[in-house]
XYZ file of C-alpha atoms in Angstrom:
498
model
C -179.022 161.219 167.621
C -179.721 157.605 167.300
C -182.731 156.092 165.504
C -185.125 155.288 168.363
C -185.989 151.197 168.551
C -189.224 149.678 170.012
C -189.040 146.313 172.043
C -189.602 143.603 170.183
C -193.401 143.274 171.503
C -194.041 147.115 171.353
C -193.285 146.848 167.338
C -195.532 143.543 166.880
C -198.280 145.510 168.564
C -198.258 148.417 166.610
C -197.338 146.878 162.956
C -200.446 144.465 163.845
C -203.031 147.616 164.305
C -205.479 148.092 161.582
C -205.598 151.524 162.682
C -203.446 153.030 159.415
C -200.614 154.654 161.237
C -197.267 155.493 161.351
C -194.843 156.564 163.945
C -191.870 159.027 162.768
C -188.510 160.398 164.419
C -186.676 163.568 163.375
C -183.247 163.152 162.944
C -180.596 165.006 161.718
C -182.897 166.980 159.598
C -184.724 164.602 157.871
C -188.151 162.377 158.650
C -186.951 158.840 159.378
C -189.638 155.921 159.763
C -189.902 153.932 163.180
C -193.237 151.403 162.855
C -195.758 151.094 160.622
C -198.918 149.510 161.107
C -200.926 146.836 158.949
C -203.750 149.326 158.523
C -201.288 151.985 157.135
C -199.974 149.240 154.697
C -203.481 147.982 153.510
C -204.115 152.110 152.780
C -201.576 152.334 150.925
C -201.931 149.417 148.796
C -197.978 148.489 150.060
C -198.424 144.858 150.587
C -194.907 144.072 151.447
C -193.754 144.976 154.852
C -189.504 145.278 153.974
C -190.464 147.206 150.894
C -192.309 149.584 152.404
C -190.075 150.359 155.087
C -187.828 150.955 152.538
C -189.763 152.956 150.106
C -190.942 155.398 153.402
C -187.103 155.250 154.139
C -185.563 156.551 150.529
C -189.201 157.680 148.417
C -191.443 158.647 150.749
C -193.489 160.579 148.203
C -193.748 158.371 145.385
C -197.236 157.316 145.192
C -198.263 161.397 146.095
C -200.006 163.069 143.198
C -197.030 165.311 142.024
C -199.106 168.316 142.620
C -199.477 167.584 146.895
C -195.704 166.167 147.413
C -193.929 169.335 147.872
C -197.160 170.866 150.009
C -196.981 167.785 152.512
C -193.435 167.216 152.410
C -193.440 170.535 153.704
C -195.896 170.333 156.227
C -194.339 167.004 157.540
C -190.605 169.290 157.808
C -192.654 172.319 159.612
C -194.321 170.097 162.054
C -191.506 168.381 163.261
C -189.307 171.355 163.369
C -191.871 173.570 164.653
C -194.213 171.317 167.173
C -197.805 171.508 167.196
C -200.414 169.313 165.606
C -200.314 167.682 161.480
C -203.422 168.379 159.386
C -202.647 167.487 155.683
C -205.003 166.388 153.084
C -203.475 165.024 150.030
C -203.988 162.397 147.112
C -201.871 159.514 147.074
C -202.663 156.762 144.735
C -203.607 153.419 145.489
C -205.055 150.108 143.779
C -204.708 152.489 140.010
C -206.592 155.601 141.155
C -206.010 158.537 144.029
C -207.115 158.604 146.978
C -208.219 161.559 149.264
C -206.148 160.998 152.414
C -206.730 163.163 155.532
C -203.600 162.742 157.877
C -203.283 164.035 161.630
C -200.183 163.712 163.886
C -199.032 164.536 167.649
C -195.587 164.470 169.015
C -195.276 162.202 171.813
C -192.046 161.166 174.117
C -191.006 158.203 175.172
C -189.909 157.172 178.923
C -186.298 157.812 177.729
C -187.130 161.732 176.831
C -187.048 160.889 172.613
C -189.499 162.879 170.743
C -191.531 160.735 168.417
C -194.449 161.760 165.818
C -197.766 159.616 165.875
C -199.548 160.166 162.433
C -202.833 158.524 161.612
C -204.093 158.227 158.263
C -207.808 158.574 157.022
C -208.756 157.029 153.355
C -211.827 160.094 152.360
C -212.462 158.049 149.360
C -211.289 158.614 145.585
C -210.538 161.832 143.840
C -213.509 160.978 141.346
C -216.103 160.718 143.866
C -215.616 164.173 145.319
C -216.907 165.726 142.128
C -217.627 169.255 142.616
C -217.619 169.126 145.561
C -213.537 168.152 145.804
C -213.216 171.675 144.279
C -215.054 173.250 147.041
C -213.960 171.266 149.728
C -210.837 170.179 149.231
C -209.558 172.229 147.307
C -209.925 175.084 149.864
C -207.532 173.165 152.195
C -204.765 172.705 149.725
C -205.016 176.426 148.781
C -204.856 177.328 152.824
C -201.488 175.153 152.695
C -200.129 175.753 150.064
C -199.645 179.751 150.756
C -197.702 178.538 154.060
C -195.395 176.872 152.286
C -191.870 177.893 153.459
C -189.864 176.601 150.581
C -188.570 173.243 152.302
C -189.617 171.909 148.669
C -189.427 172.383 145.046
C -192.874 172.460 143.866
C -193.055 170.759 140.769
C -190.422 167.455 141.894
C -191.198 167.592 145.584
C -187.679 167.182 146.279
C -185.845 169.468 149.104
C -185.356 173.221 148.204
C -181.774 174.223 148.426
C -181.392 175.762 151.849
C -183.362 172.651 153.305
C -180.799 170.129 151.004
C -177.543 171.753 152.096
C -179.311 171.246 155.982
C -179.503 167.513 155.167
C -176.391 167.456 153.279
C -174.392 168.862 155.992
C -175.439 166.356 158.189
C -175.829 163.694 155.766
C -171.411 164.362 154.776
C -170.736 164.383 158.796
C -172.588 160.799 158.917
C -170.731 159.287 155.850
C -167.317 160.484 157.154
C -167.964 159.475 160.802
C -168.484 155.596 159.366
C -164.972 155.914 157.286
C -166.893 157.098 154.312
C -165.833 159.859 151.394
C -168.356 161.984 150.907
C -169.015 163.696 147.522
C -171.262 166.388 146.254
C -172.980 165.584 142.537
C -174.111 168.418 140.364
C -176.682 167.288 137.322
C -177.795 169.531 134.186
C -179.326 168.829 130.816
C -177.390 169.368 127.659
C -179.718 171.470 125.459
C -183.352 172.117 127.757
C -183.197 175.852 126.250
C -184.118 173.937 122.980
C -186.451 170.734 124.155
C -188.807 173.403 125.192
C -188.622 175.637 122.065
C -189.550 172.040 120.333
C -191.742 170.309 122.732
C -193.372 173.202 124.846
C -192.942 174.226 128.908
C -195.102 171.482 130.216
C -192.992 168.476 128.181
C -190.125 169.821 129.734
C -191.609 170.096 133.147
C -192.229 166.449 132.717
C -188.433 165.771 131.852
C -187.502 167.366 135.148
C -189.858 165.585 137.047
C -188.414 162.258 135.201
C -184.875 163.094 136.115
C -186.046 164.025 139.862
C -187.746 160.658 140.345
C -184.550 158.693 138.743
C -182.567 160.513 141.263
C -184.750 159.794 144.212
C -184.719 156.004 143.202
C -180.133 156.727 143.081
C -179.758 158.706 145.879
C -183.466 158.557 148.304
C -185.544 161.713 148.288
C -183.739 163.489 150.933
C -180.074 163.084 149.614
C -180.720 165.264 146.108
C -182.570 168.520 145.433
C -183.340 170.676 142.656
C -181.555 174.204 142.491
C -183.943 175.588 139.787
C -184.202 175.077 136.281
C -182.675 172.006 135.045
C -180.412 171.754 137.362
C -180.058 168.815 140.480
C -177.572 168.761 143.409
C -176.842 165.617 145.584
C -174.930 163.894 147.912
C -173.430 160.316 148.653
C -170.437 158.071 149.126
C -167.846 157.589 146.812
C -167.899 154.008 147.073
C -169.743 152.083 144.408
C -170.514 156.052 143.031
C -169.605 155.311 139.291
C -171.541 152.245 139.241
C -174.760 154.305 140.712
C -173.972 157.106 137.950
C -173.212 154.444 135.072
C -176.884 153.366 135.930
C -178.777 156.490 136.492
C -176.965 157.874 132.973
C -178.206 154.652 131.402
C -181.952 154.953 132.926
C -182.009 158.646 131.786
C -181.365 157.237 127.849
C -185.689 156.107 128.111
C -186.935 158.452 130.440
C -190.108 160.538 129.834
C -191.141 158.137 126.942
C -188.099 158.661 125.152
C -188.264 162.904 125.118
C -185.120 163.326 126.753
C -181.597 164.851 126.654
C -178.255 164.303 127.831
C -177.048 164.947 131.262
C -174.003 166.130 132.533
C -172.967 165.311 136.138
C -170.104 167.464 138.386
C -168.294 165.364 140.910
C -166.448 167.107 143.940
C -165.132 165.037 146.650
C -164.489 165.909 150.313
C -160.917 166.706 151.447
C -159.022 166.719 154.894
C -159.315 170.497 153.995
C -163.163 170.746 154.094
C -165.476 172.969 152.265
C -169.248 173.679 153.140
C -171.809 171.727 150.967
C -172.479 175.106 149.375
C -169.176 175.289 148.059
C -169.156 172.126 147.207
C -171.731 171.893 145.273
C -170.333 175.154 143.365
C -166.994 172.983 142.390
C -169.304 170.318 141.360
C -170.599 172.528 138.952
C -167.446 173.503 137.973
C -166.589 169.962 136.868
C -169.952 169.730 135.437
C -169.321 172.824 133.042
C -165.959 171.302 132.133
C -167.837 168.806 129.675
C -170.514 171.440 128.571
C -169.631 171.387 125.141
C -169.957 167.999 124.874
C -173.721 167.195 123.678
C -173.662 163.787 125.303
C -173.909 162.245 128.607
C -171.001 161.439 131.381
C -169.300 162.696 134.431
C -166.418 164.473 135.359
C -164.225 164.922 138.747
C -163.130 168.296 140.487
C -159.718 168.727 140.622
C -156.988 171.379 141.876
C -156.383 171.722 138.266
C -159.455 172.892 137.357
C -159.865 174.930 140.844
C -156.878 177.247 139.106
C -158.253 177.051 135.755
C -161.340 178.471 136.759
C -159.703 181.327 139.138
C -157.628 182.358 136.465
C -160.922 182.468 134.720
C -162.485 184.647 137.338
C -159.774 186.717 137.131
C -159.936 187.206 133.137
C -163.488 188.319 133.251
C -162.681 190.795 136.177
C -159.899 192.411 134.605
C -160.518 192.414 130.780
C -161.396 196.048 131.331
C -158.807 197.343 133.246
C -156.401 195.130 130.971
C -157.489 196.779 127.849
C -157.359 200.600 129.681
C -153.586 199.716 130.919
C -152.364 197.948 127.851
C -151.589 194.906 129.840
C -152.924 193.393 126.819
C -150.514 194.171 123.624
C -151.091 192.938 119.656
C -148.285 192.083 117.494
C -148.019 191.456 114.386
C -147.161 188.642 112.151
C -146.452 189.264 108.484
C -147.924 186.809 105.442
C -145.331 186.561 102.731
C -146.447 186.113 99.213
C -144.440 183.379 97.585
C -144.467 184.782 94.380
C -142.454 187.787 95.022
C -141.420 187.021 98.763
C -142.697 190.157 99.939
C -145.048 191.443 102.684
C -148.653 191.327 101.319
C -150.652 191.091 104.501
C -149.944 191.672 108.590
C -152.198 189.223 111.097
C -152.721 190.723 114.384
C -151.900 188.778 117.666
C -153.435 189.275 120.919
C -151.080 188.747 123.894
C -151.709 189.476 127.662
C -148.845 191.009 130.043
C -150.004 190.745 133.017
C -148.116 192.375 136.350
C -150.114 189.938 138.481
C -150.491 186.325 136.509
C -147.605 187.191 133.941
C -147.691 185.786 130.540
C -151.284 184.711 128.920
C -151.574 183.444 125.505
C -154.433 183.413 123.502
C -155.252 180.426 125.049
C -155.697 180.844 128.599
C -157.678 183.820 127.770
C -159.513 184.221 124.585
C -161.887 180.330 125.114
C -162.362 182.383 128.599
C -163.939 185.868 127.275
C -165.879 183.703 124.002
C -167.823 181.788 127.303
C -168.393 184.973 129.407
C -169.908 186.652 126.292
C -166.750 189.408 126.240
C -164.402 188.329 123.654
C -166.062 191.552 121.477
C -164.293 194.141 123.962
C -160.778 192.024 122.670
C -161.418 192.134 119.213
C -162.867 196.101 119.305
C -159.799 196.670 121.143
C -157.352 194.600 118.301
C -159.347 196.688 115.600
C -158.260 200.067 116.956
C -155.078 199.134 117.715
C -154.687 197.844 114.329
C -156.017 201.709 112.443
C -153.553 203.482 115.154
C -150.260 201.567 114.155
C -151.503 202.225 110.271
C -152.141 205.906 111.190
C -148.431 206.360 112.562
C -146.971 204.742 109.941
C -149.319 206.689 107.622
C -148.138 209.864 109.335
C -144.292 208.837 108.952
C -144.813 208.147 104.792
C -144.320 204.805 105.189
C -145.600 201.639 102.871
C -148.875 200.026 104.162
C -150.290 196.305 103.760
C -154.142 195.430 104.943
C -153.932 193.847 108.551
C -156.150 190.971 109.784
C -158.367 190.987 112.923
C -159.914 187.946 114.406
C -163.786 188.324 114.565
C -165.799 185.601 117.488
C -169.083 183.980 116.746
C -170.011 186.056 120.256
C -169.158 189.194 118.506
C -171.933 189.166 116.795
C -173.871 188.698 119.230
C -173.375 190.539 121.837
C -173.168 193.737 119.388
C -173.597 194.645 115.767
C -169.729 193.905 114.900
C -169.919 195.089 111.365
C -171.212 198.306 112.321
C -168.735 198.913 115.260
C -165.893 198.060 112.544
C -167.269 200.021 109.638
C -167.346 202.925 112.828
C -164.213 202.844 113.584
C -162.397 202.768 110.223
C -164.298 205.230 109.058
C -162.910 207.838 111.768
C -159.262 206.588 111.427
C -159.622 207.984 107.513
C -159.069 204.711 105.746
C -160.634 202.227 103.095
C -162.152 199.366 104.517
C -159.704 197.317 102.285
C -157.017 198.062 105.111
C -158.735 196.013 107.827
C -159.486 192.300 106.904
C -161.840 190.187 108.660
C -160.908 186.797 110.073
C -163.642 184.116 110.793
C -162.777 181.034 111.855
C -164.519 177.840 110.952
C -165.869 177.155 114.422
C -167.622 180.502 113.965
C -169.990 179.496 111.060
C -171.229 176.893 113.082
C -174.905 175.015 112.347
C -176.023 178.938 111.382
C -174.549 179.073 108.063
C -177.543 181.726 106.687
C -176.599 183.787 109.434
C -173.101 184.286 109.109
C -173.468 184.407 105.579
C -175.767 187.416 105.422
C -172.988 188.859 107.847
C -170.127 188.187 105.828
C -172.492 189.434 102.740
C -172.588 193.294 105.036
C -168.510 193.141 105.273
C -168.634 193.075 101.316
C -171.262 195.984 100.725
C -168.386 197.608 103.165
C -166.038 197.086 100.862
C -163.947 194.963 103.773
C -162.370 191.566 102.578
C -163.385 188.790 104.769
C -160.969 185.647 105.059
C -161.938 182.224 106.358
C -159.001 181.020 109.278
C -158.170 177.508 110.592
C -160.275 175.582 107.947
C -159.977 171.934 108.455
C -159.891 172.281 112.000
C -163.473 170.828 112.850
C -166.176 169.803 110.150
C -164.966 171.305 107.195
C -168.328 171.045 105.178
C -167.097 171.909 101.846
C -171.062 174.061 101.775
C -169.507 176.566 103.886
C -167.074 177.542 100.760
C -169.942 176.883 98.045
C -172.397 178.951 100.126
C -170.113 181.956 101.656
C -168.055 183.987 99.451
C -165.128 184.572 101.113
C -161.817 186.361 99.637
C -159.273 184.008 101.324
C -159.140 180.548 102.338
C -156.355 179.496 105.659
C -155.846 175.935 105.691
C -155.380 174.746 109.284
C -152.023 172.524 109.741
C -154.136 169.023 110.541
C -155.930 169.372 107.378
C -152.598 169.825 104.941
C -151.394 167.071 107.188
């Protein structure tokens, strides 16, 4: 549907009215400005003409109090959709203060059958002169409203829920690609909000959301972005001048909310010939986006098929991890440690290596960074340790010599059970001294929680287990970690001999 256009002398009349109004047309899911009048700009305190076309056009909302611009964004999306007559009253603010605005609007057609809406606007004075009265008043409307709300918006950024966005978006994509355009979907999320509102409290980080939802209106217009919930923002656009528009918004987002802020990591997916609805877009997005999650800093990232079959083969990890451990699809070798002094076999290292009759060949690699994210990597290493007692069992049982064997303990281990209890378990049945099983941490493990680990490693010893450190020199290698945790045995990674 095209945008409806006035003659020439129509427009002059009605922009000249100081009756405050405005005349509207629905299109393609979204509210799209035809005229406004003089009286709707003097209202408003908008004293440019161009500008506020263009603000009605991309922010219609701005100058709402943040508590009405879901409730009347809302109401503006049911009565267009759903007929009948507008009555919304809601603050918008004007010359420094709010105003109490009453609006009203009709649907009317035009001789050529196009539907238009005909709002009028009504200034009820400021929010400071309504007292007590506001409460009693007022108030009572915006209560009546606000339980009809049907979700077209998120409540606390007024931008479009996510049903309503991937309506727009839909139509929005079909628009850009009909002009020669490539569309692309844009996933946003904060690095870190689990923690700003531990620090700063639930209402500071409301305010960062709000922050990131208005620099995203001003990127993308209010109707072309959404939150999903959370900290988390979806939009659409073109690809052309994209990076530019993202180099920007990332470099706005550095002051926003006074300087309270965090980084923000952006998911790009673009359209292909073979097309994808918005929905699944907007997943791949996110896909991209969670590509650069361990990076505490801000930036972007592009879908690609790449990471389409890196995160199957992910899906397919977590689905099968079970069924992999029950069929022995996954198998543990081991590698022996040689002491120099003697040349002989002090020490086995288990190895984790996955078979599988469907992918074929995983290493530790493909899998292992895979289970560590999903929170499962303790069902590997539980798996590794009892492997580990049944091989010394049988060669127990056959009078042969025995050397302690290594297993590999995550930093997730510990949290998604009580590892050292689950070990001490397990050894404990299988008949043998705890000095047979050795513990492997990595470096990576220890992390920014060195008290935690340490008390940990600290439970292994009461045990009686031996508890080496692996890979050190891979990442910080704070010499603290060796002055604070006791460990029996240090592994030097090859980068830091190097």
């Amino acid at each position: 549907m095209e945008k409806y256009r006035y003659s020439d002398a129509e427009l002059k009349l009605i922009e000249n009215s100081c009756i405050a109004l405005a005349v509207y047309q629905f299109i393609d899911n979204r509210v799209v400005t035809i005229a406004l009048s003089q009286g709707f700009l003097d209202l408003f305190d908008l004293p440019d003409r161009a500008e506020a076309y263009a603000l009605m056009d991309t922010n219609m909302y701005r100058d709402a109090h943040p508590d009405d611009a879901a409730r009347i964004a809302d109401a503006a999306v049911r009565f267009a959709t759903e007929g009948g007559e507008l009555n919304c009253v809601y603050r918008s603010k004007a010359r420094g203060e709010y105003r109490v605005v009453r609006s009203h609007g009709k649907h009317t057609y035009t001789d050529t059958g196009v539907r238009l809406a005909v709002v009028t606007y009504m200034d009820e004075g400021s929010e400071a002169e309504f007292g007590e009265d506001f409460e009693k008043s007022i108030q009572s409307e915006f209560r009546k409203s606000i339980q009809n709300l049907k979700g077209h918006f998120d409540p606390i950024t007024g931008l479009p829920g996510l049903n309503y966005f991937f309506e727009l978006a839909e139509a929005g994509r079909k628009t850009i690609q009909e002009n020669g355009g490539e569309a692309v979907a844009l996933y946003f999320d904060f690095c870190g909000m689990r923690e700003f509102n531990l620090r700063y409290g639930f209402a500071e980080g409301d305010r960062l959301i709000i922050a990131m939802a208005q620099i995203l209106i001003r990127t993308f217009s209010h109707e072309n972005c959404c939150r999903i919930g959370g900290d988390r923002f979806a939009a659409y656009d073109q690809a052309e001048g994209l990076e530019e528009k993202l180099d920007h918004l990332l470099e706005e987002s550095k002051t926003m909310n006074d300087g309270k802020n965090l980084p923000v990591r952006i998911g790009i997916y673009k359209s292909r010939e073979t097309e994808v609805g918005i929905g699944v877009a907007c997943d791949r997005a996110k896909m991209a986006s969670d590509e650069i999650r361990k990076n505490n800093s801000s930036g972007y990232f592009y879908f690609s098929d790449e990471l389409l079959k890196k995160t199957e083969l992910a899906k397919y990890i977590i689905e099968n991890i079970d069924r992999a451990i029950r069929e022995k699809w996954i198998r543990v070798y081991y590698q022996p440690i040689i002491r120099a002094a003697n040349n002989r076999v002090c020490d086995e290292e288990a190895l984790a290596r996955w078979i599988d009759p469907v992918m074929g060949f995983m290493s530790p690699g493909d899998f292992i960074p895979v289970l560590e994210e999903a929170g499962l990597i303790y069902k590997l290493d539980l798996f590794v340790a009892e492997q580990i007692l049944e091989k010394l069992k049988a060669m127990r049982d056959f009078g042969q010599f025995l050397v302690p064997c290594s297993v590999n303990i995550s930093r997730s281990d510990f949290e998604a059970c009580d590892v050292v209890e689950e070990i001490r378990k397990r050894v404990d049945a299988a008949g043998f001294d705890p000095e047979m099983l050795t513990i492997e941490i990595t470096e990576s493990v220890v992390g920014n929680d060195l008290e935690y680990i340490q008390k940990q490693v600290e439970r292994f010893h009461e045990l009686g287990f031996k508890v080496w450190m692996d890979d050190y020199g891979s990442g910080y290698s704070s010499p603290d970690i060796l002055q604070t945790i006791p460990f029996d045995t240090i592994k030097l990674a090859m980068q830091f001999i190097r």
